[in-house]
Amino acid sequence: MDLQLSKILIVDDILNNRIAVTKILQPLENILVIEAASGSEALRQLLNNNFAVVLLDVNMPGMDGYEVAELISSTQAHKHTPIVMLTAHDPSTNDILRAYEVGAIDYLTKPIESTILLNKVKQFVKISQLQAKTDYLKSERELILEAAGQGVIKFTSDGIIQFINNKACQMLASNAKQIIGSHFNDWFKNVDIEAYDDLFFFLQSRANKLGLYQIKVSKLIDYNHNSHLVELTCTSSKNSPGRSIIVLFQDISSRLEMESRLTHLANYDTLTQLANRACFHQNLTQALKRSKRSQSTVVLLLLDLDRFKQVNDTLGHDVGDELLQGVAKRLTLMLRETDLAARLGGDEFAILIEKCQSSIDAELLAKKMVALIAEPFLIRDKEICIEVSIGLARSIDGKADKSNLLKSADIALYEAKAAGRNCYRLFVPHMSVRAQKQAHIETKLRKIIEKNLLDVYYQGQFCLVEKRFVGFEALARWPKSNFGKKPISPAQFIPIAEQSHLIQELGSQVLRQAFAVLQSWQLSADTRHLTMAVNLSAKQLNSYDFLDRLESVLDQFNFPFAKLTFELTETALLNDSEHVHKCMNTLKSMGFSLALDDFGTGYSSLNYLQKLPFDIIKIDRCFIQRLGFCHKTSALVKAIISIADAFSMSVVAEGIENQIQLDCIIPLGCNKIQGYYFSKPIPKEQISALLGLINIPSENRDSL
Ligand code: C2E
Ligand code: CA
Ligand code: CA
């Protein structure tokens, strides 16, 4: 701190007196002498300056010294400024008394004894400089207190407020006058109501023991009864009498809000407000620990939406997002407070159920979820249908660890998808073996497709009227070489391809091979009449880029589109979505034929016949197998054939294996046959041989 010059005011109407006094004061350092020749001039100087001491002559014309002294000490700014009266002669007791009365603190008689004056003034300068220093320190301390931005309150050992800074006044929404004298506990409370009720006593005892004690969150009730969350730091000052307590505090309401927002962001999915993957894993770990302790069962459900990608791609991400939010809402509605729903990413969800009484409860829940999600969502005035597959796994008494439980639920989910989706499966150990086998097949299939090694066989369709093969169905085949000794049947690898998204590429490869054969048939009159049928899976048809893929393959070939039939099973149509309808109508308008495959195995085949533009019905093998044994089946097949007639569709009977079956189907009016009896699926190289070699058994010819 720089010491300022101490100013001394000499008031005397006689110049020589002023000069004499100034000379006496010369030895003093750090002083500035200011002279005034009259009372009024003195007062003017006092307006602009603070003085360490005023040396005031009593006898002056105009305003005398007493009057000037009285005026000086009556002002707020100068009431503590020391005034020393200088009298010309021996003063009377009255004069002295009057001097004190008007505010002087001392008097000196003229002629002035220079050493006395010098020493007196020296003392006043010293006092004034000390005062300036304390003022400075005080203002600096207050500045620091305010700059810290914290409320600072000093309490007596009884908890009574002795001092409070401005910030604290603001936070208490009151002023120092009102606050000083009140008690700590009038303002500060515990957040936890159950805890100690005398918060001051608690803080004081901790602070006395530890010197410094902090309470992370406590409540401040301000003068207007508003409550704020504050952090309190409490120190016990050993030096002050009775060990006063100083409390620093700051409002942490917004910080806590920010912290809780950050925690929420770190743990919750912003789109659905469900727990995110990290939070889910944390909860799962904890739940398994608890279940071990309490010998209870934890059930984990993994959910996967089918066709979500398609919704996203065709209707846009905004609709996709709203759909995910809708799904999350429906899931949450079905849960208890203790259950946890999470979005693991994309269209994958998980549900954690603690203390599950029995797995039947969890299965029931899964069943309800499947049904609830299958109900259409109304988004932006559009009905959107989506399905969910659910895999369930249990950990009884915390026996299964986290990764095993997740793996099991994943396997069960895979099973649910393989079972045609829109369903749930509870994990049972034998699923593990199957899952491993399927994973093995998937790996091999991926390689086959990557290397373009998939085989296609062709099965002839024989027309009993024309007495010749009129078409072939292309059937995917596992290549014979390199990929295991035993070829894997399409009934096994097609569903795996469907689940692992390999089906699109597999489908394209089958199309390419079948189109090449169909194109080659156009070169000869013997084969030009033949049609080619290709199977389409639900997954292919549902994929948003199916038509693009098809067109890019079609571009490479040349044949009449009417010669190509797409075979669809009922499951391909189950979603009954607008997209599938559109796709089918496009195929139809391009000139292709459409066949409803495996007719009669589903629930609503008739329904599809009415709604969709099919040209051909393929009667499933299971009916053919019962022909000749069961009268009802004959009646049913007859009915199917007459329905087809009514819709002007043709009928193909699948899976005719023997003469008996053929004999049964002929009278029913079906004239197109596909089955081992006429031809097994064969490689393309054998087609021409089949076409040339075919000989209908003679006894049949008569009945044709
Ligand atoms: P699908 O479309 O119903 O094909 C007819 C199935 O019946 C073929 O089985 C065929 O070999 C078999 N079959 C034909 N005649 C007879 C018979 O007289 N007796 C017996 N027991 N079976 C007969 P495959 O080739 O094993 O195919 C099974 C299924 O795999 C197909 O059923 C079809 O749904 C699917 N699939 C085959 N290839 C493809 C393909 O390229 N794409 C798609 N999406 N699915 C395919
Ligand atoms: Ca078929
Ligand atoms: Ca079939």
GROMACS .gro file of C-alpha atoms and ligand atoms in nm, residues 473 535 567 569 597-599 618-621 654 674, ligand 3:
model
   14
  473GLU     CA    1  -3.878  -7.297  -6.071
  535ASN     CA    2  -3.886  -6.720  -5.516
  567GLU     CA    3  -4.335  -6.662  -5.618
  569THR     CA    4  -4.535  -6.696  -4.971
  597ASP     CA    5  -4.669  -6.999  -5.303
  598ASP     CA    6  -4.750  -7.268  -5.043
  599PHE     CA    7  -5.116  -7.182  -5.075
  618LYS     CA    8  -4.935  -7.304  -5.592
  619ILE     CA    9  -5.109  -7.567  -5.380
  620ASP     CA   10  -4.878  -7.667  -5.098
  621ARG     CA   11  -4.721  -8.010  -5.084
  654GLU     CA   12  -4.660  -7.889  -5.580
  674GLN     CA   13  -4.447  -7.969  -6.009
  707CA      CA   14  -4.399  -7.401  -5.251
   0.00000   0.00000   0.00000
